[in-house]
Coordinates of C-alpha atoms in Angstrom, one line a residue:
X1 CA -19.7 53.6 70.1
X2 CA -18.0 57.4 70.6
X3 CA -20.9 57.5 73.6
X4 CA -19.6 54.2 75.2
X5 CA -16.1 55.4 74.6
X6 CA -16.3 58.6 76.5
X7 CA -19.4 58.2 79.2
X8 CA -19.2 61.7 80.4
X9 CA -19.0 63.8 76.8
X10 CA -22.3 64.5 75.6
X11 CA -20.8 65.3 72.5
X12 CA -21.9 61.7 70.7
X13 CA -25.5 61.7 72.3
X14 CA -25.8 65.1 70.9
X15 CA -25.2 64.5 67.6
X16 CA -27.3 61.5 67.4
X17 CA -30.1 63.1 68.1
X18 CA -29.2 65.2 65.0
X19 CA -29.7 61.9 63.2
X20 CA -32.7 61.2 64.2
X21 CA -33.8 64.9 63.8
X22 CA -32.5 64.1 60.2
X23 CA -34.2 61.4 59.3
X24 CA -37.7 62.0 60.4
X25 CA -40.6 59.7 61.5
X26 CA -41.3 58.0 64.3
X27 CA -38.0 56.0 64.3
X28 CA -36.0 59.1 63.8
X29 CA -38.0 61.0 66.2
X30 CA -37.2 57.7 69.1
X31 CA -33.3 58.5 67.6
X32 CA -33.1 61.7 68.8
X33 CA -34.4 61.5 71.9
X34 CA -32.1 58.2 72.5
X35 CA -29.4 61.1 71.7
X36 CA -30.7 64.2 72.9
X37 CA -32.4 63.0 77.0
X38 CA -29.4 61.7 77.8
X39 CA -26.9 64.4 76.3
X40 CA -28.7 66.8 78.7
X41 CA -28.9 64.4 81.9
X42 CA -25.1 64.8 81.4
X43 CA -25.5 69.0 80.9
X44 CA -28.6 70.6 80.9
X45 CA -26.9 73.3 78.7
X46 CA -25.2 71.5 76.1
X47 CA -25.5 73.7 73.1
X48 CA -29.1 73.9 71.5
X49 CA -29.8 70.2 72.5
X50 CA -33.5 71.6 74.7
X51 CA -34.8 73.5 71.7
X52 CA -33.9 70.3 69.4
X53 CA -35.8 68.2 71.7
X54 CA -38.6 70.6 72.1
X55 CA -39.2 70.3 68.1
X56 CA -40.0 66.6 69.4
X57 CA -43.6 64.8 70.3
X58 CA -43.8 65.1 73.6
X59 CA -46.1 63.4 75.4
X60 CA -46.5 62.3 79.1
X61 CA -43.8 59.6 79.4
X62 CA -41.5 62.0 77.2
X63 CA -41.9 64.7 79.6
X64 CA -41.4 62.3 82.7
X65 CA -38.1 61.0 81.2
X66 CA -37.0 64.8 80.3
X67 CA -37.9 65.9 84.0
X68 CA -36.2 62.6 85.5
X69 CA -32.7 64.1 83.1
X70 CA -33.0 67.4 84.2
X71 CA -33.7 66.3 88.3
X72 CA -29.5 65.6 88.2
X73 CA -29.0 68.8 87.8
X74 CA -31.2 70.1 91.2
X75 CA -28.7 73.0 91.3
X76 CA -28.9 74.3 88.0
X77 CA -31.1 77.0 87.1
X78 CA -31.8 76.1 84.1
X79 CA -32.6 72.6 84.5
X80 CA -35.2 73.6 87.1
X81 CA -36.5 75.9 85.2
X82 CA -37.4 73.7 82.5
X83 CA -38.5 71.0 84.7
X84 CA -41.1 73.1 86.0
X85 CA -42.5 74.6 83.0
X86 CA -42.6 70.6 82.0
X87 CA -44.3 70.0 85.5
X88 CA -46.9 72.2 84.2
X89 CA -47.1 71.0 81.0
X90 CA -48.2 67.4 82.9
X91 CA -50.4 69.6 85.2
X92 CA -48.2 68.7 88.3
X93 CA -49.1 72.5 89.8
X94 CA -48.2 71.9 93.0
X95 CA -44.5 70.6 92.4
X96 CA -43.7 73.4 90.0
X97 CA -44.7 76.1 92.4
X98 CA -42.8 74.9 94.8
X99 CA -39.9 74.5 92.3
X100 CA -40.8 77.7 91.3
X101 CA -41.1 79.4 94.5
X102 CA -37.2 78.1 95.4
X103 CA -36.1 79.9 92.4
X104 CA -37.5 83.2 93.2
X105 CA -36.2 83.0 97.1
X106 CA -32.8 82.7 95.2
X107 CA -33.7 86.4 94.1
X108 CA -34.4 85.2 90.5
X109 CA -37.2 87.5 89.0
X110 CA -36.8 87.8 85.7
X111 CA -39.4 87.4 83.5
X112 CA -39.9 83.9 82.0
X113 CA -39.9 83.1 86.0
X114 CA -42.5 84.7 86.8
X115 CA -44.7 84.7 83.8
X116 CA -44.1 80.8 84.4
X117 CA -44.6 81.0 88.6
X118 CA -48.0 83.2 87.7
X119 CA -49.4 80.2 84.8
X120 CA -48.8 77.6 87.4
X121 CA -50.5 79.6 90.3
X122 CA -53.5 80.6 87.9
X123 CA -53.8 76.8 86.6
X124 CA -53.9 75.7 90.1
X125 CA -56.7 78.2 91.0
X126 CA -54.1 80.5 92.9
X127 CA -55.4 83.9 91.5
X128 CA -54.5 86.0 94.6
X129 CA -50.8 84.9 94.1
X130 CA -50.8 84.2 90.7
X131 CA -52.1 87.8 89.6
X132 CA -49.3 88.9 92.0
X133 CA -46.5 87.0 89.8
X134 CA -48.2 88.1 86.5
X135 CA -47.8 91.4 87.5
X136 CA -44.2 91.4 88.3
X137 CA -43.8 89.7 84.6
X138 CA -45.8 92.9 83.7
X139 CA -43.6 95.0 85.2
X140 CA -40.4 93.4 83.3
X141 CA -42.5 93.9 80.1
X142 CA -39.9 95.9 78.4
X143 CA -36.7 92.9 78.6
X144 CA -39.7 90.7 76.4
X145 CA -37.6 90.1 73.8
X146 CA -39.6 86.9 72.7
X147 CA -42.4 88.8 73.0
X148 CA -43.5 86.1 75.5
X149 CA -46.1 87.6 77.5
X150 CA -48.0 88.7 74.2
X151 CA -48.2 85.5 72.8
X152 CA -50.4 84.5 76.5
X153 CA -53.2 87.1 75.3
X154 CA -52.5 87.0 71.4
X155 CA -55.7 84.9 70.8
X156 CA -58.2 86.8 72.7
X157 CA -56.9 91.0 71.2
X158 CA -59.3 92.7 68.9
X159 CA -57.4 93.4 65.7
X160 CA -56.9 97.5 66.6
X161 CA -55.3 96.1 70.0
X162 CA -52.8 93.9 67.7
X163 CA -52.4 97.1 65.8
X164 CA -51.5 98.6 68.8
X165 CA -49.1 96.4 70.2
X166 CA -47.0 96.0 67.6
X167 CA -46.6 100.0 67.3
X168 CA -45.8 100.1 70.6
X169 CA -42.4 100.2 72.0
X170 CA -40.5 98.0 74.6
X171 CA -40.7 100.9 76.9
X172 CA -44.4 100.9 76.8
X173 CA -45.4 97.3 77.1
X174 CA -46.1 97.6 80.3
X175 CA -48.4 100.0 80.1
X176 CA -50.2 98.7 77.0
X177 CA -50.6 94.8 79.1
X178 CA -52.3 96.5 82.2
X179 CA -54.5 98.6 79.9
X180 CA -55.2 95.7 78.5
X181 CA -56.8 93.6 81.3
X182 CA -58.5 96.9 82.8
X183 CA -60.7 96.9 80.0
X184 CA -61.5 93.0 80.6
X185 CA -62.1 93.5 84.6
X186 CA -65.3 92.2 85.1
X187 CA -66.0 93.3 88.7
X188 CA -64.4 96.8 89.8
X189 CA -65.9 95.9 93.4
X190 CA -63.6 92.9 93.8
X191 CA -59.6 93.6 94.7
X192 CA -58.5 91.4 91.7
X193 CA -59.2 90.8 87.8
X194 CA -60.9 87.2 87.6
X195 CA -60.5 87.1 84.4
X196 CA -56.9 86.7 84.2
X197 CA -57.2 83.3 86.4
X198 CA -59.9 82.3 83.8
X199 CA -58.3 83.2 80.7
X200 CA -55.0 81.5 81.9
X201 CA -57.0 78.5 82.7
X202 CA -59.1 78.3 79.8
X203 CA -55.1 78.4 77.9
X204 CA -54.3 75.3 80.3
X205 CA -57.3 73.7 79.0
X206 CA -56.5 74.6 75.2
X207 CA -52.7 73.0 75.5
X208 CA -53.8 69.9 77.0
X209 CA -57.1 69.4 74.6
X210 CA -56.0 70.8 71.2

């Protein structure tokens, strides 16, 4: 009723999906996203309402009505931001590159960009320009708070590698990740590392499958 009542707050919408994150299940689950989609077509930065919804199943549809929400808001970094890594999610390459790619002409090149630009590029078998924006990510290595571009190679480090890692510090993350795919270069005649492209792709596969 407080929704009908005031339209354009997303105040109501967001705290229903809180309800529904409350209660649980399938029916509390189609609560909050009856809450939460439309709280963030209205502002695609109310409060936490995209990490609430990201604790959500999500499957095609719910991506498709989270990237329609988030298409009102074509100026908004953010929004576009998340529409493309959801684009990519539902394997749309093409559309999040170019989504992508409109960002970075802005002069946005910080890192979750381009770690983001160089999955989409590597998933659409773009491994020229998608080592190109992984190693720009690479270079920003030491703002990884979230430890973002680990978590990519996590599940393929030998445990001393781990080890290493997790002595290292921000400063040197950099330095570590290009170490790290040096000693995974399967051709030193060829002017790129294929197996970045392969390992990001076999990651694609991975999501989608498991």
């Amino acid at each position: 009723r407080a929704a009908r009542l005031d339209p354009a707050n997303p105040e109501p919408l967001y705290y229903l999906g809180h309800v529904g994150l409350s209660l649980g299940g399938d029916d509390g689950e189609q609560i909050a996203r009856r809450g939460l989609v439309p709280a963030m077509a209205l502002n695609p930065d109310y409060r936490d309402a995209w990490e609430l919804w990201s604790r959500l199943y999500r499957g095609p549809r719910e991506r498709r009505d989270m990237i329609a929400a988030l298409a009102r808001h074509p100026g908004n970094r953010t929004a576009n931001l998340r529409r493309a890594q959801l684009l990519v999610e539902l394997r749309r390459y093409g559309e999040a590159v170019t989504l992508l790619d409109s960002l970075a002409c802005q002069g946005d090149g910080d890192l979750v960009l381009r770690s983001l630009q160089a999955r989409a590029l590597f998933a659409a078998a773009r491994d020229s320009a998608g080592s190109e924006a992984y190693g720009q990510a690479v270079a920003l290595a030491d703002r990884d708070t979230a430890n973002l571009l680990w978590r990519q190679l996590r599940g393929i480090a030998a445990p001393r590698e781990r080890a290493t890692f997790s002595a290292t510090p921000p400063s040197g993350r950099a330095a570590f990740l290009r170490r790290f795919w040096a000693r995974r270069e399967p051709d030193l005649s060829t002017p790129g590392n294929e197996r970045l492209g392969e390992h990001f792709r076999r990651l694609e596969d991975a999501r989608q499958h498991f």
